[in-house]
Structure formats: C-alpha cells, structure tokens
mmCIF file with all atom_site columns, C-alpha atoms and ligand atoms in Angstrom:
data_model
loop_
_atom_site.group_PDB
_atom_site.id
_atom_site.type_symbol
_atom_site.label_atom_id
_atom_site.label_alt_id
_atom_site.label_comp_id
_atom_site.label_asym_id
_atom_site.label_entity_id
_atom_site.label_seq_id
_atom_site.pdbx_PDB_ins_code
_atom_site.Cartn_x
_atom_site.Cartn_y
_atom_site.Cartn_z
_atom_site.occupancy
_atom_site.B_iso_or_equiv
_atom_site.pdbx_formal_charge
_atom_site.auth_seq_id
_atom_site.auth_comp_id
_atom_site.auth_asym_id
_atom_site.auth_atom_id
_atom_site.pdbx_PDB_model_num
ATOM   1   C CA . MET A 1 1   ? 85.723 27.384 88.181  1.00 0.00 ? 10  MET A CA 1
ATOM   2   C CA . LYS A 1 2   ? 81.670 27.054 88.292  1.00 0.00 ? 11  LYS A CA 1
ATOM   3   C CA . ASN A 1 3   ? 79.864 29.493 89.170  1.00 0.00 ? 12  ASN A CA 1
ATOM   4   C CA . ILE A 1 4   ? 79.286 31.175 92.238  1.00 0.00 ? 13  ILE A CA 1
ATOM   5   C CA . TYR A 1 5   ? 75.590 31.948 93.317  1.00 0.00 ? 14  TYR A CA 1
ATOM   6   C CA . LEU A 1 6   ? 75.255 34.324 96.241  1.00 0.00 ? 15  LEU A CA 1
ATOM   7   C CA . CYS A 1 7   ? 71.835 33.704 97.915  1.00 0.00 ? 16  CYS A CA 1
ATOM   8   C CA . GLY A 1 8   ? 70.254 35.268 101.112 1.00 0.00 ? 17  GLY A CA 1
ATOM   9   C CA . PHE A 1 9   ? 67.563 37.674 101.917 1.00 0.00 ? 18  PHE A CA 1
ATOM   10  C CA . MET A 1 10  ? 66.610 41.296 100.894 1.00 0.00 ? 19  MET A CA 1
ATOM   11  C CA . GLY A 1 11  ? 69.588 43.665 102.330 1.00 0.00 ? 20  GLY A CA 1
ATOM   12  C CA . CYS A 1 12  ? 72.140 40.947 103.385 1.00 0.00 ? 21  CYS A CA 1
ATOM   13  C CA . GLY A 1 13  ? 74.496 42.346 100.654 1.00 0.00 ? 22  GLY A CA 1
ATOM   14  C CA . LYS A 1 14  ? 74.216 39.787 97.922  1.00 0.00 ? 23  LYS A CA 1
ATOM   15  C CA . THR A 1 15  ? 75.346 42.620 95.441  1.00 0.00 ? 24  THR A CA 1
ATOM   16  C CA . THR A 1 16  ? 78.333 44.482 97.619  1.00 0.00 ? 25  THR A CA 1
ATOM   17  C CA . VAL A 1 17  ? 79.488 41.535 98.243  1.00 0.00 ? 26  VAL A CA 1
ATOM   18  C CA . GLY A 1 18  ? 79.559 39.885 95.106  1.00 0.00 ? 27  GLY A CA 1
ATOM   19  C CA . LYS A 1 19  ? 81.115 42.410 93.269  1.00 0.00 ? 28  LYS A CA 1
ATOM   20  C CA . GLU A 1 20  ? 84.014 42.826 95.733  1.00 0.00 ? 29  GLU A CA 1
ATOM   21  C CA . LEU A 1 21  ? 84.333 38.704 95.643  1.00 0.00 ? 30  LEU A CA 1
ATOM   22  C CA . ALA A 1 22  ? 84.766 39.125 91.566  1.00 0.00 ? 31  ALA A CA 1
ATOM   23  C CA . LYS A 1 23  ? 87.007 41.640 92.032  1.00 0.00 ? 32  LYS A CA 1
ATOM   24  C CA . GLN A 1 24  ? 89.209 39.846 94.453  1.00 0.00 ? 33  GLN A CA 1
ATOM   25  C CA . THR A 1 25  ? 89.084 36.514 92.134  1.00 0.00 ? 34  THR A CA 1
ATOM   26  C CA . GLY A 1 26  ? 89.271 38.115 88.850  1.00 0.00 ? 35  GLY A CA 1
ATOM   27  C CA . MET A 1 27  ? 85.631 36.220 87.801  1.00 0.00 ? 36  MET A CA 1
ATOM   28  C CA . SER A 1 28  ? 82.971 38.216 86.244  1.00 0.00 ? 37  SER A CA 1
ATOM   29  C CA . PHE A 1 29  ? 79.890 40.029 88.352  1.00 0.00 ? 38  PHE A CA 1
ATOM   30  C CA . LEU A 1 30  ? 76.065 39.415 87.400  1.00 0.00 ? 39  LEU A CA 1
ATOM   31  C CA . ASP A 1 31  ? 73.268 40.814 89.157  1.00 0.00 ? 40  ASP A CA 1
ATOM   32  C CA . THR A 1 32  ? 70.075 39.054 88.647  1.00 0.00 ? 41  THR A CA 1
ATOM   33  C CA . ASP A 1 33  ? 67.767 41.750 89.402  1.00 0.00 ? 42  ASP A CA 1
ATOM   34  C CA . LYS A 1 34  ? 69.781 44.237 87.276  1.00 0.00 ? 43  LYS A CA 1
ATOM   35  C CA . GLU A 1 35  ? 70.377 41.804 84.284  1.00 0.00 ? 44  GLU A CA 1
ATOM   36  C CA . ILE A 1 36  ? 66.417 41.142 84.247  1.00 0.00 ? 45  ILE A CA 1
ATOM   37  C CA . GLU A 1 37  ? 66.038 44.928 84.410  1.00 0.00 ? 46  GLU A CA 1
ATOM   38  C CA . ARG A 1 38  ? 68.286 45.397 81.205  1.00 0.00 ? 47  ARG A CA 1
ATOM   39  C CA . ARG A 1 39  ? 66.853 42.825 79.119  1.00 0.00 ? 48  ARG A CA 1
ATOM   40  C CA . SER A 1 40  ? 63.200 43.793 80.086  1.00 0.00 ? 49  SER A CA 1
ATOM   41  C CA . GLU A 1 41  ? 64.023 47.415 80.102  1.00 0.00 ? 50  GLU A CA 1
ATOM   42  C CA . LYS A 1 42  ? 61.797 47.957 83.094  1.00 0.00 ? 51  LYS A CA 1
ATOM   43  C CA . SER A 1 43  ? 62.634 47.962 86.649  1.00 0.00 ? 52  SER A CA 1
ATOM   44  C CA . VAL A 1 44  ? 61.930 45.320 88.838  1.00 0.00 ? 53  VAL A CA 1
ATOM   45  C CA . SER A 1 45  ? 59.127 47.703 90.492  1.00 0.00 ? 54  SER A CA 1
ATOM   46  C CA . GLU A 1 46  ? 57.854 48.280 87.095  1.00 0.00 ? 55  GLU A CA 1
ATOM   47  C CA . ILE A 1 47  ? 57.493 44.503 86.203  1.00 0.00 ? 56  ILE A CA 1
ATOM   48  C CA . PHE A 1 48  ? 55.774 43.660 89.653  1.00 0.00 ? 57  PHE A CA 1
ATOM   49  C CA . SER A 1 49  ? 52.987 46.416 89.053  1.00 0.00 ? 58  SER A CA 1
ATOM   50  C CA . GLU A 1 50  ? 52.747 45.780 85.413  1.00 0.00 ? 59  GLU A CA 1
ATOM   51  C CA . TYR A 1 51  ? 52.721 42.031 85.084  1.00 0.00 ? 60  TYR A CA 1
ATOM   52  C CA . GLY A 1 52  ? 52.721 40.764 88.538  1.00 0.00 ? 61  GLY A CA 1
ATOM   53  C CA . GLU A 1 53  ? 55.190 38.391 90.992  1.00 0.00 ? 62  GLU A CA 1
ATOM   54  C CA . LEU A 1 54  ? 54.846 35.616 88.934  1.00 0.00 ? 63  LEU A CA 1
ATOM   55  C CA . ALA A 1 55  ? 55.697 36.984 85.759  1.00 0.00 ? 64  ALA A CA 1
ATOM   56  C CA . PHE A 1 56  ? 58.907 38.270 87.761  1.00 0.00 ? 65  PHE A CA 1
ATOM   57  C CA . ARG A 1 57  ? 59.543 34.942 88.762  1.00 0.00 ? 66  ARG A CA 1
ATOM   58  C CA . LEU A 1 58  ? 59.493 33.418 85.631  1.00 0.00 ? 67  LEU A CA 1
ATOM   59  C CA . LEU A 1 59  ? 62.057 36.004 84.383  1.00 0.00 ? 68  LEU A CA 1
ATOM   60  C CA . GLU A 1 60  ? 64.093 34.848 86.786  1.00 0.00 ? 69  GLU A CA 1
ATOM   61  C CA . ARG A 1 61  ? 63.859 31.096 86.138  1.00 0.00 ? 70  ARG A CA 1
ATOM   62  C CA . GLU A 1 62  ? 64.712 32.092 82.750  1.00 0.00 ? 71  GLU A CA 1
ATOM   63  C CA . LEU A 1 63  ? 67.435 34.066 83.379  1.00 0.00 ? 72  LEU A CA 1
ATOM   64  C CA . LEU A 1 64  ? 69.262 31.244 85.714  1.00 0.00 ? 73  LEU A CA 1
ATOM   65  C CA . GLN A 1 65  ? 68.682 28.619 82.879  1.00 0.00 ? 74  GLN A CA 1
ATOM   66  C CA . THR A 1 66  ? 70.758 30.852 80.663  1.00 0.00 ? 75  THR A CA 1
ATOM   67  C CA . ILE A 1 67  ? 73.645 31.845 83.012  1.00 0.00 ? 76  ILE A CA 1
ATOM   68  C CA . SER A 1 68  ? 73.738 28.252 84.173  1.00 0.00 ? 77  SER A CA 1
ATOM   69  C CA . GLY A 1 69  ? 75.589 27.670 80.919  1.00 0.00 ? 78  GLY A CA 1
ATOM   70  C CA . ASP A 1 70  ? 77.945 29.959 81.703  1.00 0.00 ? 79  ASP A CA 1
ATOM   71  C CA . GLU A 1 71  ? 81.140 29.536 84.060  1.00 0.00 ? 80  GLU A CA 1
ATOM   72  C CA . SER A 1 72  ? 83.206 31.858 86.692  1.00 0.00 ? 81  SER A CA 1
ATOM   73  C CA . LEU A 1 73  ? 80.443 33.934 87.319  1.00 0.00 ? 82  LEU A CA 1
ATOM   74  C CA . VAL A 1 74  ? 79.523 35.447 90.615  1.00 0.00 ? 83  VAL A CA 1
ATOM   75  C CA . VAL A 1 75  ? 76.149 35.872 90.787  1.00 0.00 ? 84  VAL A CA 1
ATOM   76  C CA . ALA A 1 76  ? 74.020 37.743 93.065  1.00 0.00 ? 85  ALA A CA 1
ATOM   77  C CA . MET A 1 77  ? 70.600 36.389 93.121  1.00 0.00 ? 86  MET A CA 1
ATOM   78  C CA . GLY A 1 78  ? 67.586 38.168 93.918  1.00 0.00 ? 87  GLY A CA 1
ATOM   79  C CA . GLY A 1 79  ? 66.338 37.438 97.379  1.00 0.00 ? 88  GLY A CA 1
ATOM   80  C CA . GLY A 1 80  ? 63.164 35.069 96.231  1.00 0.00 ? 89  GLY A CA 1
ATOM   81  C CA . MET A 1 81  ? 65.432 33.128 93.109  1.00 0.00 ? 90  MET A CA 1
ATOM   82  C CA . ILE A 1 82  ? 66.244 30.162 94.912  1.00 0.00 ? 91  ILE A CA 1
ATOM   83  C CA . ILE A 1 83  ? 63.227 29.368 96.795  1.00 0.00 ? 92  ILE A CA 1
ATOM   84  C CA . PRO A 1 84  ? 61.549 27.263 93.757  1.00 0.00 ? 93  PRO A CA 1
ATOM   85  C CA . SER A 1 85  ? 63.259 23.833 94.053  1.00 0.00 ? 94  SER A CA 1
ATOM   86  C CA . CYS A 1 86  ? 64.024 23.773 90.243  1.00 0.00 ? 95  CYS A CA 1
ATOM   87  C CA . ASN A 1 87  ? 66.225 26.937 90.577  1.00 0.00 ? 96  ASN A CA 1
ATOM   88  C CA . SER A 1 88  ? 67.867 25.782 93.408  1.00 0.00 ? 97  SER A CA 1
ATOM   89  C CA . ASP A 1 89  ? 68.738 22.347 91.481  1.00 0.00 ? 98  ASP A CA 1
ATOM   90  C CA . TYR A 1 90  ? 70.006 24.144 88.383  1.00 0.00 ? 99  TYR A CA 1
ATOM   91  C CA . ALA A 1 91  ? 72.177 26.501 90.846  1.00 0.00 ? 100 ALA A CA 1
ATOM   92  C CA . SER A 1 92  ? 73.649 23.507 92.733  1.00 0.00 ? 101 SER A CA 1
ATOM   93  C CA . LYS A 1 93  ? 74.372 21.521 89.431  1.00 0.00 ? 102 LYS A CA 1
ATOM   94  C CA . THR A 1 94  ? 76.378 24.526 87.865  1.00 0.00 ? 103 THR A CA 1
ATOM   95  C CA . GLY A 1 95  ? 77.704 26.002 90.859  1.00 0.00 ? 104 GLY A CA 1
ATOM   96  C CA . CYS A 1 96  ? 78.540 26.513 94.680  1.00 0.00 ? 105 CYS A CA 1
ATOM   97  C CA . VAL A 1 97  ? 75.353 28.203 96.411  1.00 0.00 ? 106 VAL A CA 1
ATOM   98  C CA . ILE A 1 98  ? 76.665 30.364 99.288  1.00 0.00 ? 107 ILE A CA 1
ATOM   99  C CA . LEU A 1 99  ? 74.061 32.039 101.861 1.00 0.00 ? 108 LEU A CA 1
ATOM   100 C CA . LEU A 1 100 ? 75.004 35.092 103.237 1.00 0.00 ? 109 LEU A CA 1
ATOM   101 C CA . ASP A 1 101 ? 73.858 35.140 106.549 1.00 0.00 ? 110 ASP A CA 1
ATOM   102 C CA . VAL A 1 102 ? 72.708 38.540 108.010 1.00 0.00 ? 111 VAL A CA 1
ATOM   103 C CA . PRO A 1 103 ? 70.829 38.868 111.254 1.00 0.00 ? 112 PRO A CA 1
ATOM   104 C CA . PHE A 1 104 ? 67.080 40.286 110.252 1.00 0.00 ? 113 PHE A CA 1
ATOM   105 C CA . GLU A 1 105 ? 67.278 43.467 111.970 1.00 0.00 ? 114 GLU A CA 1
ATOM   106 C CA . GLU A 1 106 ? 70.216 44.406 110.020 1.00 0.00 ? 115 GLU A CA 1
ATOM   107 C CA . CYS A 1 107 ? 68.870 43.353 106.648 1.00 0.00 ? 116 CYS A CA 1
ATOM   108 C CA . TYR A 1 108 ? 65.462 45.064 107.562 1.00 0.00 ? 117 TYR A CA 1
ATOM   109 C CA . ARG A 1 109 ? 67.551 48.066 108.605 1.00 0.00 ? 118 ARG A CA 1
ATOM   110 C CA . ARG A 1 110 ? 69.208 48.510 105.030 1.00 0.00 ? 119 ARG A CA 1
ATOM   111 C CA . ILE A 1 111 ? 65.844 47.903 102.991 1.00 0.00 ? 120 ILE A CA 1
ATOM   112 C CA . ALA A 1 112 ? 63.244 49.443 105.416 1.00 0.00 ? 121 ALA A CA 1
ATOM   113 C CA . ASN A 1 113 ? 63.444 52.898 103.416 1.00 0.00 ? 122 ASN A CA 1
ATOM   114 C CA . GLU A 1 114 ? 64.212 51.814 100.182 1.00 0.00 ? 123 GLU A CA 1
ATOM   115 C CA . LYS A 1 115 ? 62.098 52.229 97.187  1.00 0.00 ? 124 LYS A CA 1
ATOM   116 C CA . THR A 1 116 ? 63.189 49.644 94.576  1.00 0.00 ? 125 THR A CA 1
ATOM   117 C CA . ARG A 1 117 ? 62.197 46.473 96.471  1.00 0.00 ? 126 ARG A CA 1
ATOM   118 C CA . PRO A 1 118 ? 58.258 45.646 95.638  1.00 0.00 ? 127 PRO A CA 1
ATOM   119 C CA . LEU A 1 119 ? 57.986 43.290 98.523  1.00 0.00 ? 128 LEU A CA 1
ATOM   120 C CA . ALA A 1 120 ? 59.490 45.330 101.100 1.00 0.00 ? 129 ALA A CA 1
ATOM   121 C CA . GLU A 1 121 ? 57.451 48.089 99.983  1.00 0.00 ? 130 GLU A CA 1
ATOM   122 C CA . GLN A 1 122 ? 53.957 46.010 100.417 1.00 0.00 ? 131 GLN A CA 1
ATOM   123 C CA . MET A 1 123 ? 54.952 44.254 103.597 1.00 0.00 ? 132 MET A CA 1
ATOM   124 C CA . ILE A 1 124 ? 55.111 45.743 107.356 1.00 0.00 ? 133 ILE A CA 1
ATOM   125 C CA . GLU A 1 125 ? 58.190 44.644 109.429 1.00 0.00 ? 134 GLU A CA 1
ATOM   126 C CA . ASN A 1 126 ? 56.438 41.530 111.168 1.00 0.00 ? 135 ASN A CA 1
ATOM   127 C CA . GLU A 1 127 ? 55.562 39.947 107.827 1.00 0.00 ? 136 GLU A CA 1
ATOM   128 C CA . LEU A 1 128 ? 58.747 40.663 106.278 1.00 0.00 ? 137 LEU A CA 1
ATOM   129 C CA . GLU A 1 129 ? 60.228 39.047 109.649 1.00 0.00 ? 138 GLU A CA 1
ATOM   130 C CA . GLU A 1 130 ? 58.307 36.131 108.955 1.00 0.00 ? 139 GLU A CA 1
ATOM   131 C CA . LEU A 1 131 ? 58.931 36.222 105.349 1.00 0.00 ? 140 LEU A CA 1
ATOM   132 C CA . TYR A 1 132 ? 62.665 36.008 106.618 1.00 0.00 ? 141 TYR A CA 1
ATOM   133 C CA . TRP A 1 133 ? 62.224 32.848 108.543 1.00 0.00 ? 142 TRP A CA 1
ATOM   134 C CA . CYS A 1 134 ? 60.391 30.981 105.949 1.00 0.00 ? 143 CYS A CA 1
ATOM   135 C CA . ARG A 1 135 ? 62.684 31.921 103.198 1.00 0.00 ? 144 ARG A CA 1
ATOM   136 C CA . MET A 1 136 ? 65.763 31.029 105.608 1.00 0.00 ? 145 MET A CA 1
ATOM   137 C CA . LYS A 1 137 ? 64.829 27.132 105.565 1.00 0.00 ? 146 LYS A CA 1
ATOM   138 C CA . ASN A 1 138 ? 65.081 27.255 101.882 1.00 0.00 ? 147 ASN A CA 1
ATOM   139 C CA . TYR A 1 139 ? 68.257 29.385 101.764 1.00 0.00 ? 148 TYR A CA 1
ATOM   140 C CA . ARG A 1 140 ? 69.847 26.701 104.218 1.00 0.00 ? 149 ARG A CA 1
ATOM   141 C CA . ALA A 1 141 ? 68.857 23.695 102.092 1.00 0.00 ? 150 ALA A CA 1
ATOM   142 C CA . ALA A 1 142 ? 70.197 25.221 99.029  1.00 0.00 ? 151 ALA A CA 1
ATOM   143 C CA . ALA A 1 143 ? 73.541 26.305 100.561 1.00 0.00 ? 152 ALA A CA 1
ATOM   144 C CA . GLU A 1 144 ? 76.723 24.353 99.993  1.00 0.00 ? 153 GLU A CA 1
ATOM   145 C CA . ILE A 1 145 ? 78.217 27.043 102.563 1.00 0.00 ? 154 ILE A CA 1
ATOM   146 C CA . ILE A 1 146 ? 76.767 29.455 104.767 1.00 0.00 ? 155 ILE A CA 1
ATOM   147 C CA . VAL A 1 147 ? 78.837 32.426 105.482 1.00 0.00 ? 156 VAL A CA 1
ATOM   148 C CA . ASP A 1 148 ? 78.396 34.938 108.360 1.00 0.00 ? 157 ASP A CA 1
ATOM   149 C CA . ALA A 1 149 ? 77.990 38.154 106.453 1.00 0.00 ? 158 ALA A CA 1
ATOM   150 C CA . ASN A 1 150 ? 77.476 40.377 108.903 1.00 0.00 ? 159 ASN A CA 1
ATOM   151 C CA . CYS A 1 151 ? 80.599 42.067 108.717 1.00 0.00 ? 160 CYS A CA 1
ATOM   152 C CA . ARG A 1 152 ? 82.702 44.614 106.065 1.00 0.00 ? 161 ARG A CA 1
ATOM   153 C CA . PRO A 1 153 ? 82.194 43.201 102.585 1.00 0.00 ? 162 PRO A CA 1
ATOM   154 C CA . THR A 1 154 ? 85.909 42.958 101.793 1.00 0.00 ? 163 THR A CA 1
ATOM   155 C CA . VAL A 1 155 ? 85.919 40.669 104.881 1.00 0.00 ? 164 VAL A CA 1
ATOM   156 C CA . CYS A 1 156 ? 82.879 38.531 103.708 1.00 0.00 ? 165 CYS A CA 1
ATOM   157 C CA . ALA A 1 157 ? 84.576 38.123 100.299 1.00 0.00 ? 166 ALA A CA 1
ATOM   158 C CA . GLU A 1 158 ? 87.950 37.164 101.534 1.00 0.00 ? 167 GLU A CA 1
ATOM   159 C CA . ASN A 1 159 ? 85.984 34.541 104.157 1.00 0.00 ? 168 ASN A CA 1
ATOM   160 C CA . ILE A 1 160 ? 84.309 32.978 101.018 1.00 0.00 ? 169 ILE A CA 1
ATOM   161 C CA . LYS A 1 161 ? 87.466 32.656 98.986  1.00 0.00 ? 170 LYS A CA 1
ATOM   162 C CA . ARG A 1 162 ? 89.023 30.938 101.892 1.00 0.00 ? 171 ARG A CA 1
ATOM   163 C CA . THR A 1 163 ? 86.240 28.413 102.678 1.00 0.00 ? 172 THR A CA 1
ATOM   164 C CA . ILE A 1 164 ? 86.079 27.513 99.166  1.00 0.00 ? 173 ILE A CA 1
ATOM   165 C CA . MET A 1 165 ? 89.750 26.475 98.952  1.00 0.00 ? 174 MET A CA 1
ATOM   166 C CA . GLN A 1 166 ? 89.347 24.684 102.114 1.00 0.00 ? 175 GLN A CA 1
ATOM   167 C CA . ARG A 1 167 ? 86.255 22.649 100.624 1.00 0.00 ? 176 ARG A CA 1
ATOM   168 C CA . LYS A 1 168 ? 87.564 22.062 97.014  1.00 0.00 ? 177 LYS A CA 1
ATOM   169 C CA . GLY A 1 169 ? 91.172 22.865 97.336  1.00 0.00 ? 178 GLY A CA 1
ATOM   170 C CA . SER A 1 170 ? 91.195 25.202 94.781  1.00 0.00 ? 179 SER A CA 1
ATOM   171 C CA . PHE A 1 171 ? 89.460 28.414 93.607  1.00 0.00 ? 180 PHE A CA 1
HETATM 172 C C1 . S3P B 2 .   ? 63.215 39.786 96.099  1.00 0.00 ? 485 S3P B C1 1
HETATM 173 C C2 . S3P B 2 .   ? 64.290 40.422 95.966  1.00 0.00 ? 485 S3P B C2 1
HETATM 174 C C3 . S3P B 2 .   ? 64.890 41.707 95.278  1.00 0.00 ? 485 S3P B C3 1
HETATM 175 C C4 . S3P B 2 .   ? 64.118 41.487 93.946  1.00 0.00 ? 485 S3P B C4 1
HETATM 176 C C5 . S3P B 2 .   ? 62.455 41.596 94.063  1.00 0.00 ? 485 S3P B C5 1
HETATM 177 C C6 . S3P B 2 .   ? 62.130 40.388 94.788  1.00 0.00 ? 485 S3P B C6 1
HETATM 178 C C7 . S3P B 2 .   ? 62.489 39.023 96.732  1.00 0.00 ? 485 S3P B C7 1
HETATM 179 O O1 . S3P B 2 .   ? 66.250 41.433 95.300  1.00 0.00 ? 485 S3P B O1 1
HETATM 180 O O2 . S3P B 2 .   ? 64.853 40.290 93.285  1.00 0.00 ? 485 S3P B O2 1
HETATM 181 O O3 . S3P B 2 .   ? 62.276 42.639 94.930  1.00 0.00 ? 485 S3P B O3 1
HETATM 182 O O4 . S3P B 2 .   ? 61.634 38.122 96.369  1.00 0.00 ? 485 S3P B O4 1
HETATM 183 O O5 . S3P B 2 .   ? 63.187 38.820 97.846  1.00 0.00 ? 485 S3P B O5 1
HETATM 184 P P1 . S3P B 2 .   ? 67.364 41.890 96.338  1.00 0.00 ? 485 S3P B P1 1
HETATM 185 O O6 . S3P B 2 .   ? 67.149 40.468 97.183  1.00 0.00 ? 485 S3P B O6 1
HETATM 186 O O7 . S3P B 2 .   ? 68.751 42.049 95.617  1.00 0.00 ? 485 S3P B O7 1
HETATM 187 O O8 . S3P B 2 .   ? 66.465 42.520 97.391  1.00 0.00 ? 485 S3P B O8 1
#
C-alpha cells in the first residue's frame, strides 16, 4: 500500500482520524507537525515566531520529500502542507490524498481556544473563515477521495477504509 495522506483545515481531525485509521489497518502513523517538532527540537509556534512561516513551509516540503519515499504510512498533514502544487504533486504520486471534510464552524469550535496553532492565534474568526474557503479549493483539487469527517473518528476511519477498498479493490 502506498501512503495515505490526510489533508484538511486545522481542527478537521487529521491526527485523531489518522491514528484510528493506522490502528484499524496496521499501517504506521506520522503526524507532520509532530515530526517537524521532533526533528527541529522546537514547537511549531517557536518555528513560526523565531524563523517565520516560510521557514516552516520549507521544513514541511523537506519532510514530505523524505516521507514520500516510504510506504504504508498514514500521514496527518499540517493544514497548509498540501497547498503548494509541488507538495500536492508529491503526495498524489506517492499515495492517496484524502480530504477530511468538516464545516468551518466545527473546525473553528475545536481550534478557537487552542494555543498551539500560530495562524489560528493570529487571525480573527472572519479571517480564518476566509482562509478556510480559499484552502478548500486546493484541498478539493488535491484530494482523490473526500470523506465527510463530521462524525466519530472510528466511523470516519471505517469510511475511509471502505472507500479505498471500493475504489482500488484492495487496501
Ligand atoms: C497550519 C496548520 C497546523 C500547523 C501549522 C500551520 C496551517 O496543523 O501545521 O500551525 O497552515 O493550516 P494542523 O492542521 O494539524 O492544525
């Protein structure tokens, strides 16, 4: 099995669903934010504040290039990772890109009071909603499969598994 890349807006559940999917399939799980933090020994917020967003985006690209050589990984991508076309090309060539579709209001409810996401901290609700709709175009264009993820993580992971089986005949 090639990699499974979960994309979608902050708060759509990529990490939670990804862990559940990995458990259900026996695949390995990787969270790109956590991996960047492990490699750089800094939090995402520290990277943003000390080096700027662009530096973080370069780390994302470098990580994607590394993991796209792997197989059988469930990858929870940071919400901005799939946006550059070179990143979405890498992901599509090396795996199946899945969009976790969750309404903005629900994403916002989950991220509003979190302190770990620099963009969510910098922006007010209207700006985040604008970013959501702008990003949604990229997510939809990049995704091979779109799943309704406004449900329990176990159910969402089962739906992903079933859809991949239907589309590809095997898992
Ligand atoms: C970002 C999303 C975050 C993290 C960083 C930037 C974004 O990940 O990569 O704060 O640009 O949408 P999550 O989507 O896991 O919150």
